[in-house]
Amino acid sequence: MSHDSVLFERRDQIARVTLNRPQVLNSFDRGMFLRFGEVLNEIKADRSLRAMYLTGSGRGFCAGQDIAGEVLEGDYGDHIEKGWHPTVRGLRGLDVPVVCAVNGVAAGAGANVALACDFVVAAEEASFIQAFINIGLVPDSGGTSILPRLVGVARATQMLMLGEKVAAKQAAEWGMIYRTVPLAALETEAWALATRLASMPTLALGMTKQLINSSFDNGFAEQLAAEAERQTIAGRSQDHREGIAAFREKRKPKFEGR
Ligand code: T3D
């Protein structure tokens, strides 16, 4: 496994992760899945981290599965269960918020990796393409679940069935992503968002994310119960005490993430 295929560093309580196979637009091969999984496990285990920042090196964000290198033999369902599912589940399962800085094209499962993050800030020059159909495959990595919820069935069908590229600005107008910025400002803006999130009540952010996740499966009554359960925990947190104290003292709160 090449450790260089996914770069990972800790900076200011933020996990900075870079997909790093630029010669193939950061498409994933077997070694990269293993390395990405390893990085996610490290982030999950490190309680000092309060946000994750994900980007790609070179001119693309991620072109999904590497379809040029390794020969994909055998059962594709099995491949995606071992490769893409832990990748997108791992991102959704992190308790820290994930900011995805999409620096260029995000294609196939690469587009759905971006959509599995909590905030997508994309360069105006970037684009999203559900490229599966163009090679005779069906969408995977959660694309058929999350995309219709984000943009509606008609637009999702357009992307998933026609396999056409959607420009980042269009994606933002459709509500598929958080916002766009010029490429030159991408790192500064997306990092500023990660920094802001890292100063917020991390415990409550993590539980908010869990509630968004469970809303995919729960009915209204179950979701109300899940909210009440998390609110009990949030209500006992140090950050809640600090939020109330700051409000009463008319000052800015200083959250510690617990
Ligand atoms: O078993 C399983 O696991 C199945 C699971 C599948 C999940 C999937 O993700 S399926 C979808 C796989 N991805 C694609 O089909 C996307 C293929 N790529 C493209 O359609 C285009 O490259 C892009 C639209 C993403 C970008 O187009 P463009 O014109 O900007 O760049 P390019 O010239 O096509 O690509 C640049 C280089 O990256 C090029 O290599 P070269 O000629 O410079 O040596 C190209 O071959 C390489 N590249 C792009 N995508 C992939 C790739 N190499 C390997 N795998 C790729 N997915």
Coordinates of N, CA and C in Angstrom, one line a residue, residues 17-218:
V17 N -6.7 16.0 4.8 CA -6.5 14.8 4.0 C -6.6 15.2 2.5
T18 N -5.5 14.7 1.8 CA -5.5 15.0 0.4 C -5.4 13.7 -0.4
L19 N -6.3 13.5 -1.3 CA -6.3 12.4 -2.3 C -5.1 12.7 -3.2
N20 N -4.2 11.7 -3.4 CA -3.0 12.1 -4.1 C -2.5 11.1 -5.1
R21 N -3.3 10.9 -6.1 CA -2.9 10.2 -7.3 C -3.2 11.1 -8.5
P22 N -2.6 12.2 -8.6 CA -3.1 13.2 -9.6 C -3.0 12.8 -11.1
Q23 N -2.1 11.9 -11.3 CA -1.9 11.4 -12.7 C -3.2 10.7 -13.2
V24 N -4.0 10.2 -12.3 CA -5.3 9.5 -12.7 C -6.4 10.2 -12.0
L25 N -6.3 11.5 -11.9 CA -7.4 12.3 -11.3 C -7.8 11.8 -9.9
N26 N -6.8 11.3 -9.2 CA -7.1 10.8 -7.8 C -8.2 9.7 -7.8
S27 N -8.2 8.9 -8.9 CA -9.1 7.7 -8.8 C -8.5 6.7 -7.9
F28 N -9.4 5.9 -7.3 CA -9.0 4.9 -6.2 C -8.6 3.6 -6.8
D29 N -7.5 3.1 -6.3 CA -7.2 1.7 -6.5 C -7.2 1.0 -5.2
R30 N -6.9 -0.3 -5.1 CA -7.0 -1.1 -3.9 C -6.2 -0.5 -2.7
G31 N -4.9 -0.1 -3.0 CA -4.1 0.4 -2.0 C -4.6 1.7 -1.4
M32 N -5.2 2.5 -2.3 CA -5.8 3.8 -1.9 C -7.0 3.6 -0.9
F33 N -7.8 2.6 -1.2 CA -8.9 2.3 -0.3 C -8.4 2.0 1.1
L34 N -7.4 1.1 1.1 CA -6.8 0.7 2.4 C -6.3 1.9 3.1
R35 N -5.5 2.7 2.4 CA -4.9 3.9 3.1 C -6.0 4.9 3.6
F36 N -7.0 5.1 2.7 CA -8.1 6.1 3.1 C -8.8 5.5 4.4
G37 N -9.0 4.2 4.4 CA -9.7 3.6 5.6 C -8.8 3.8 6.8
E38 N -7.5 3.6 6.7 CA -6.6 3.7 7.8 C -6.6 5.2 8.3
V39 N -6.6 6.1 7.4 CA -6.7 7.6 7.8 C -8.0 7.9 8.5
L40 N -9.1 7.4 8.0 CA -10.4 7.6 8.7 C -10.4 7.0 10.1
N41 N -9.8 5.8 10.3 CA -9.7 5.2 11.6 C -8.9 6.1 12.5
E42 N -7.8 6.6 12.0 CA -7.0 7.5 12.9 C -7.7 8.7 13.3
I43 N -8.5 9.3 12.4 CA -9.2 10.5 12.7 C -10.3 10.2 13.7
K44 N -11.0 9.1 13.6 CA -12.0 8.7 14.5 C -11.5 8.5 15.9
A45 N -10.3 8.0 16.0 CA -9.7 7.6 17.3 C -9.1 8.8 18.0
D46 N -8.9 9.9 17.3 CA -8.1 11.1 17.8 C -9.1 12.1 18.3
R47 N -9.4 12.1 19.6 CA -10.4 13.0 20.2 C -10.0 14.5 20.2
S48 N -8.7 14.7 19.9 CA -8.3 16.1 19.8 C -8.7 16.8 18.5
L49 N -9.1 16.0 17.5 CA -9.4 16.6 16.2 C -10.9 17.0 16.2
R50 N -11.1 18.2 15.6 CA -12.5 18.8 15.7 C -13.1 19.1 14.3
A51 N -12.4 18.7 13.2 CA -12.9 18.9 11.9 C -12.0 18.1 10.9
M52 N -12.5 17.8 9.8 CA -11.7 17.2 8.7 C -11.9 18.1 7.4
Y53 N -10.8 18.2 6.7 CA -10.7 18.9 5.5 C -10.2 17.9 4.4
L54 N -11.0 17.8 3.3 CA -10.7 16.8 2.3 C -10.5 17.5 1.0
T55 N -9.5 17.2 0.3 CA -9.3 17.8 -1.1 C -8.5 16.8 -2.0
G56 N -8.3 17.2 -3.2 CA -7.5 16.4 -4.1 C -6.3 17.1 -4.6
S57 N -5.3 16.4 -5.0 CA -4.1 17.1 -5.6 C -4.2 17.1 -7.1
G58 N -3.6 18.1 -7.7 CA -3.6 18.3 -9.1 C -4.9 18.9 -9.6
R59 N -5.3 18.6 -10.8 CA -6.4 19.3 -11.4 C -7.8 18.7 -11.2
G60 N -7.8 17.5 -10.6 CA -9.1 16.8 -10.3 C -9.3 16.6 -8.8
F61 N -10.6 16.4 -8.4 CA -10.8 16.0 -7.1 C -10.7 14.5 -7.0
C62 N -11.6 13.8 -7.7 CA -11.5 12.3 -7.7 C -12.4 11.8 -8.8
A63 N -11.8 10.8 -9.6 CA -12.5 10.3 -10.8 C -13.1 8.9 -10.5
G64 N -13.4 8.6 -9.2 CA -14.0 7.4 -8.8 C -13.1 6.2 -8.9
Q65 N -13.6 5.1 -9.3 CA -12.8 3.9 -9.4 C -11.7 4.0 -10.5
D66 N -10.5 3.5 -10.2 CA -9.4 3.5 -11.2 C -9.8 2.4 -12.2
I67 N -10.2 2.9 -13.4 CA -10.6 2.0 -14.5 C -9.5 1.8 -15.5
A68 N -8.3 2.4 -15.3 CA -7.3 2.3 -16.3 C -6.2 1.3 -15.8
G69 N -6.0 1.2 -14.5 CA -4.9 0.4 -14.0 C -5.2 -1.0 -13.8
E70 N -5.6 -1.3 -12.5 CA -5.9 -2.7 -12.2 C -7.1 -3.3 -13.0
V71 N -7.0 -4.6 -13.3 CA -8.1 -5.2 -14.0 C -9.1 -5.5 -12.9
L72 N -10.4 -5.1 -13.1 CA -11.4 -5.3 -12.1 C -12.0 -6.7 -12.4
E73 N -11.6 -7.7 -11.7 CA -12.1 -9.0 -11.9 C -13.1 -9.3 -10.9
G74 N -14.0 -10.3 -11.2 CA -14.9 -10.8 -10.2 C -16.2 -9.9 -10.0
D75 N -16.7 -10.0 -8.8 CA -18.0 -9.5 -8.4 C -17.9 -8.0 -8.1
Y76 N -18.5 -7.1 -8.9 CA -18.4 -5.7 -8.6 C -19.1 -5.3 -7.3
G77 N -20.2 -6.1 -7.0 CA -20.9 -5.8 -5.8 C -20.0 -6.0 -4.6
D78 N -19.2 -7.0 -4.7 CA -18.3 -7.4 -3.6 C -17.2 -6.3 -3.5
H79 N -16.7 -5.8 -4.7 CA -15.7 -4.7 -4.7 C -16.2 -3.5 -4.0
I80 N -17.5 -3.1 -4.3 CA -17.9 -1.8 -3.7 C -18.2 -2.0 -2.2
E81 N -18.6 -3.2 -1.8 CA -18.8 -3.4 -0.4 C -17.5 -3.3 0.4
K82 N -16.4 -3.7 -0.3 CA -15.1 -3.7 0.4 C -14.4 -2.3 0.2
G83 N -14.7 -1.6 -0.8 CA -14.0 -0.4 -1.2 C -14.8 0.9 -0.9
W84 N -15.8 1.1 -1.7 CA -16.5 2.4 -1.6 C -17.4 2.5 -0.4
H85 N -18.0 1.3 0.0 CA -18.9 1.5 1.1 C -18.2 1.9 2.4
P86 N -17.1 1.3 2.8 CA -16.4 1.8 4.0 C -15.9 3.2 3.8
T87 N -15.7 3.6 2.5 CA -15.2 5.0 2.3 C -16.3 6.0 2.6
V88 N -17.5 5.8 2.0 CA -18.6 6.8 2.2 C -19.2 6.6 3.6
R89 N -19.3 5.4 4.1 CA -19.8 5.2 5.4 C -18.9 5.8 6.5
G90 N -17.6 5.6 6.2 CA -16.6 6.1 7.1 C -16.7 7.7 7.2
L91 N -16.9 8.3 6.1 CA -17.1 9.8 6.1 C -18.4 10.2 6.9
R92 N -19.5 9.5 6.6 CA -20.7 9.8 7.3 C -20.7 9.5 8.7
G93 N -19.8 8.5 9.1 CA -19.8 8.0 10.5 C -18.8 8.8 11.3
L94 N -18.0 9.7 10.8 CA -17.1 10.5 11.6 C -17.9 11.5 12.4
D95 N -17.6 11.7 13.7 CA -18.3 12.6 14.5 C -17.8 14.0 14.3
V96 N -16.7 14.2 13.6 CA -16.3 15.6 13.3 C -16.9 16.0 12.0
P97 N -17.2 17.3 11.8 CA -17.7 17.7 10.5 C -16.6 17.7 9.4
V98 N -17.0 17.3 8.2 CA -16.1 17.2 7.1 C -16.4 18.2 6.0
V99 N -15.3 19.0 5.7 CA -15.4 20.0 4.7 C -14.7 19.5 3.5
C100 N -15.4 19.4 2.3 CA -14.7 18.9 1.1 C -14.4 20.0 0.2
A101 N -13.2 20.2 -0.1 CA -12.8 21.3 -1.0 C -12.6 20.7 -2.4
V102 N -13.6 20.8 -3.3 CA -13.5 20.1 -4.6 C -12.8 21.1 -5.6
N103 N -11.6 20.6 -5.9 CA -10.7 21.5 -6.6 C -10.8 21.3 -8.2
G104 N -11.5 20.2 -8.6 CA -11.6 20.0 -10.0 C -12.7 18.9 -10.2
V105 N -12.6 18.2 -11.3 CA -13.7 17.3 -11.6 C -13.9 16.2 -10.5
A106 N -15.2 15.9 -10.2 CA -15.5 14.8 -9.2 C -16.4 13.9 -10.0
A107 N -15.9 12.7 -10.3 CA -16.6 11.8 -11.2 C -17.0 10.4 -10.6
G108 N -18.1 9.8 -11.0 CA -18.4 8.5 -10.5 C -18.5 8.5 -9.0
A109 N -17.9 7.5 -8.4 CA -17.9 7.4 -7.0 C -17.2 8.5 -6.3
G110 N -16.3 9.2 -7.1 CA -15.6 10.4 -6.6 C -16.6 11.5 -6.3
A111 N -17.6 11.6 -7.1 CA -18.7 12.7 -6.9 C -19.4 12.3 -5.6
N112 N -19.7 11.0 -5.4 CA -20.5 10.6 -4.2 C -19.6 10.7 -3.0
V113 N -18.3 10.6 -3.1 CA -17.5 10.8 -1.9 C -17.6 12.3 -1.5
A114 N -17.6 13.2 -2.4 CA -17.8 14.6 -2.1 C -19.2 14.8 -1.4
L115 N -20.2 14.2 -2.0 CA -21.6 14.4 -1.4 C -21.8 13.7 0.0
A116 N -20.9 12.8 0.3 CA -20.9 12.2 1.6 C -20.3 13.1 2.7
C117 N -19.7 14.2 2.3 CA -19.1 15.1 3.2 C -20.2 16.1 3.7
D118 N -19.9 16.8 4.8 CA -21.0 17.7 5.4 C -21.1 19.0 4.6
F119 N -20.0 19.5 4.2 CA -20.0 20.8 3.4 C -19.1 20.6 2.2
V120 N -19.7 20.9 1.0 CA -18.8 20.9 -0.2 C -18.7 22.3 -0.7
V121 N -17.4 22.7 -0.7 CA -17.0 24.0 -1.2 C -16.3 23.7 -2.5
A122 N -16.8 24.2 -3.6 CA -16.1 23.7 -4.9 C -15.5 25.0 -5.6
A123 N -14.5 24.7 -6.3 CA -13.9 25.8 -7.2 C -14.9 26.0 -8.3
E124 N -15.1 27.2 -8.8 CA -16.0 27.5 -9.9 C -15.7 26.7 -11.1
E125 N -14.4 26.3 -11.2 CA -13.9 25.6 -12.4 C -14.2 24.1 -12.3
A126 N -14.7 23.6 -11.1 CA -14.9 22.2 -10.8 C -16.2 21.7 -11.5
S127 N -16.4 20.4 -11.5 CA -17.7 19.9 -12.1 C -17.9 18.5 -11.4
F128 N -19.2 18.1 -11.6 CA -19.6 16.8 -11.0 C -20.3 16.0 -12.1
I129 N -19.9 14.7 -12.2 CA -20.4 13.9 -13.2 C -20.6 12.5 -12.6
Q130 N -21.9 12.0 -12.7 CA -22.3 10.7 -12.3 C -22.0 9.8 -13.5
A131 N -20.7 9.5 -13.6 CA -20.1 8.9 -14.9 C -20.4 7.4 -15.1
F132 N -21.1 6.8 -14.1 CA -21.2 5.3 -14.1 C -21.9 4.9 -15.4
I133 N -23.0 5.5 -15.8 CA -23.7 5.1 -17.0 C -22.9 5.1 -18.3
N134 N -21.9 6.0 -18.3 CA -21.1 6.2 -19.5 C -20.2 4.9 -19.7
I135 N -20.0 4.1 -18.7 CA -19.3 2.9 -18.8 C -20.2 1.7 -18.5
G136 N -21.5 1.9 -18.7 CA -22.4 0.7 -18.5 C -22.6 0.2 -17.1
L137 N -22.4 1.1 -16.1 CA -22.6 0.7 -14.7 C -23.8 1.5 -14.1
V138 N -24.2 1.0 -13.0 CA -25.3 1.8 -12.2 C -24.5 2.6 -11.2
P139 N -25.2 3.7 -10.7 CA -24.6 4.5 -9.7 C -24.4 3.7 -8.4
D140 N -23.3 4.1 -7.7 CA -23.1 3.4 -6.4 C -22.6 4.5 -5.4
S141 N -22.1 4.0 -4.3 CA -21.5 4.8 -3.2 C -22.6 5.8 -2.7
G142 N -23.8 5.4 -2.7 CA -24.9 6.2 -2.1 C -25.5 7.3 -3.0
G143 N -25.0 7.3 -4.2 CA -25.5 8.4 -5.2 C -27.0 8.4 -5.4
T144 N -27.6 7.2 -5.4 CA -29.1 7.1 -5.6 C -29.9 7.4 -4.4
S145 N -29.2 7.5 -3.3 CA -29.9 7.9 -2.0 C -29.7 9.4 -1.7
I146 N -28.5 9.8 -1.8 CA -28.3 11.2 -1.4 C -28.6 12.2 -2.5
L147 N -28.3 11.9 -3.7 CA -28.5 12.9 -4.8 C -30.0 13.3 -5.0
P148 N -30.9 12.4 -5.1 CA -32.3 12.8 -5.2 C -32.8 13.7 -4.0
R149 N -32.3 13.4 -2.8 CA -32.7 14.2 -1.7 C -32.1 15.6 -1.8
L150 N -30.9 15.7 -2.4 CA -30.3 17.1 -2.5 C -30.9 17.9 -3.6
V151 N -31.1 17.3 -4.7 CA -31.5 18.1 -5.9 C -32.9 17.8 -6.5
G152 N -33.6 16.8 -5.9 CA -34.9 16.3 -6.4 C -34.7 15.2 -7.5
V153 N -35.8 14.5 -7.7 CA -35.7 13.3 -8.5 C -35.4 13.7 -10.0
A154 N -36.0 14.8 -10.5 CA -35.8 15.1 -11.9 C -34.3 15.4 -12.2
R155 N -33.7 16.2 -11.4 CA -32.3 16.6 -11.6 C -31.4 15.4 -11.4
A156 N -31.7 14.6 -10.3 CA -30.9 13.4 -10.1 C -31.0 12.5 -11.2
T157 N -32.2 12.3 -11.8 CA -32.4 11.4 -12.9 C -31.5 11.9 -14.1
Q158 N -31.6 13.2 -14.3 CA -30.8 13.8 -15.4 C -29.3 13.4 -15.2
M159 N -28.8 13.6 -14.0 CA -27.4 13.3 -13.8 C -27.1 11.8 -13.9
L160 N -27.9 11.0 -13.2 CA -27.6 9.6 -13.1 C -27.9 8.8 -14.4
M161 N -28.8 9.3 -15.2 CA -29.2 8.5 -16.4 C -28.5 9.1 -17.6
L162 N -28.3 10.4 -17.7 CA -27.6 11.0 -18.9 C -26.1 11.0 -18.7
G163 N -25.6 11.0 -17.5 CA -24.1 10.9 -17.2 C -23.5 12.2 -17.7
E164 N -24.2 13.3 -17.6 CA -23.6 14.6 -18.1 C -22.9 15.3 -17.0
K165 N -21.9 16.1 -17.4 CA -21.2 16.9 -16.4 C -22.1 18.1 -15.9
V166 N -22.1 18.4 -14.6 CA -22.8 19.6 -14.1 C -21.7 20.5 -13.5
A167 N -21.7 21.7 -14.0 CA -20.7 22.7 -13.5 C -21.0 23.0 -12.0
A168 N -19.9 23.3 -11.3 CA -20.0 23.6 -9.9 C -21.0 24.7 -9.6
K169 N -21.1 25.7 -10.4 CA -22.0 26.8 -10.1 C -23.5 26.3 -10.2
Q170 N -23.7 25.5 -11.2 CA -25.0 24.9 -11.4 C -25.3 24.0 -10.2
A171 N -24.3 23.2 -9.7 CA -24.5 22.3 -8.6 C -24.9 23.2 -7.3
A172 N -24.3 24.3 -7.2 CA -24.6 25.2 -6.0 C -26.0 25.8 -6.2
E173 N -26.4 26.2 -7.4 CA -27.7 26.7 -7.6 C -28.8 25.6 -7.3
W174 N -28.5 24.4 -7.6 CA -29.4 23.3 -7.4 C -29.5 22.9 -5.9
G175 N -28.6 23.3 -5.1 CA -28.5 22.9 -3.7 C -27.8 21.6 -3.5
M176 N -27.0 21.2 -4.5 CA -26.2 20.0 -4.3 C -25.0 20.2 -3.5
I177 N -24.5 21.4 -3.5 CA -23.3 21.7 -2.7 C -23.5 23.0 -1.9
Y178 N -22.6 23.2 -1.0 CA -22.7 24.4 -0.1 C -22.5 25.7 -0.9
R179 N -21.3 25.8 -1.6 CA -21.0 27.1 -2.3 C -19.8 26.9 -3.3
T180 N -19.7 27.8 -4.2 CA -18.5 27.8 -5.0 C -17.7 29.1 -4.7
V181 N -16.4 29.0 -5.0 CA -15.5 30.1 -4.9 C -14.5 30.0 -6.1
P182 N -13.8 31.1 -6.5 CA -12.8 31.0 -7.5 C -11.7 30.0 -7.0
L183 N -11.1 29.2 -8.0 CA -10.1 28.2 -7.6 C -9.0 28.8 -6.8
A184 N -8.6 30.0 -7.1 CA -7.5 30.6 -6.3 C -7.8 30.9 -4.8
A185 N -9.2 30.9 -4.6 CA -9.6 31.2 -3.2 C -10.0 29.9 -2.5
L186 N -10.0 28.8 -3.2 CA -10.6 27.6 -2.6 C -10.0 27.2 -1.3
E187 N -8.7 27.0 -1.3 CA -8.1 26.5 -0.1 C -8.4 27.5 1.1
T188 N -8.2 28.8 0.9 CA -8.4 29.7 2.0 C -9.8 29.7 2.5
E189 N -10.8 29.6 1.6 CA -12.2 29.7 2.0 C -12.6 28.4 2.7
A190 N -12.2 27.3 2.1 CA -12.7 26.0 2.6 C -12.0 25.7 4.0
W191 N -10.7 26.1 4.1 CA -10.0 26.0 5.3 C -10.6 26.8 6.4
A192 N -11.0 28.1 6.0 CA -11.6 29.0 7.0 C -12.9 28.3 7.5
L193 N -13.7 27.7 6.7 CA -14.9 27.0 7.1 C -14.6 25.9 8.1
A194 N -13.5 25.1 7.8 CA -13.1 24.0 8.7 C -12.7 24.6 10.0
T195 N -11.9 25.7 10.0 CA -11.5 26.3 11.2 C -12.6 26.8 12.1
R196 N -13.6 27.4 11.4 CA -14.8 27.8 12.1 C -15.5 26.7 12.8
L197 N -15.7 25.6 12.0 CA -16.4 24.4 12.6 C -15.6 23.8 13.7
A198 N -14.2 23.9 13.6 CA -13.4 23.3 14.7 C -13.5 24.1 16.0
S199 N -14.0 25.3 15.9 CA -14.2 26.1 17.2 C -15.6 26.0 17.7
M200 N -16.4 25.2 17.1 CA -17.8 25.1 17.5 C -18.0 24.0 18.5
P201 N -19.2 23.8 19.0 CA -19.5 22.7 20.0 C -19.4 21.3 19.2
T202 N -18.2 20.7 19.3 CA -17.9 19.5 18.5 C -18.9 18.3 18.9
L203 N -19.2 18.2 20.2 CA -20.1 17.1 20.6 C -21.4 17.3 19.9
A204 N -22.0 18.5 20.0 CA -23.3 18.7 19.5 C -23.3 18.6 17.9
L205 N -22.2 19.1 17.3 CA -22.1 18.9 15.8 C -22.1 17.5 15.4
G206 N -21.4 16.6 16.2 CA -21.3 15.2 15.9 C -22.7 14.6 16.0
M207 N -23.4 15.0 17.1 CA -24.8 14.4 17.2 C -25.7 14.9 16.2
T208 N -25.5 16.2 15.8 CA -26.4 16.7 14.7 C -26.2 15.9 13.4
K209 N -24.9 15.5 13.2 CA -24.6 14.7 12.0 C -25.3 13.3 12.1
Q210 N -25.2 12.7 13.3 CA -25.9 11.4 13.5 C -27.4 11.5 13.3
L211 N -28.0 12.7 13.7 CA -29.4 12.8 13.5 C -29.7 13.0 12.0
I212 N -28.9 13.7 11.3 CA -29.1 13.9 9.8 C -29.0 12.5 9.2
N213 N -28.0 11.7 9.6 CA -27.8 10.3 9.1 C -29.1 9.5 9.4
S214 N -29.6 9.6 10.6 CA -30.7 8.7 10.9 C -32.0 9.1 10.3
S215 N -32.1 10.4 9.8 CA -33.3 10.9 9.1 C -33.5 10.1 7.8
F216 N -32.4 9.5 7.3 CA -32.5 8.8 6.0 C -33.4 7.5 6.2
D217 N -33.4 7.0 7.4 CA -34.1 5.7 7.7 C -35.3 5.9 8.6
N218 N -35.3 6.9 9.5 CA -36.4 7.0 10.5 C -37.6 7.7 10.0

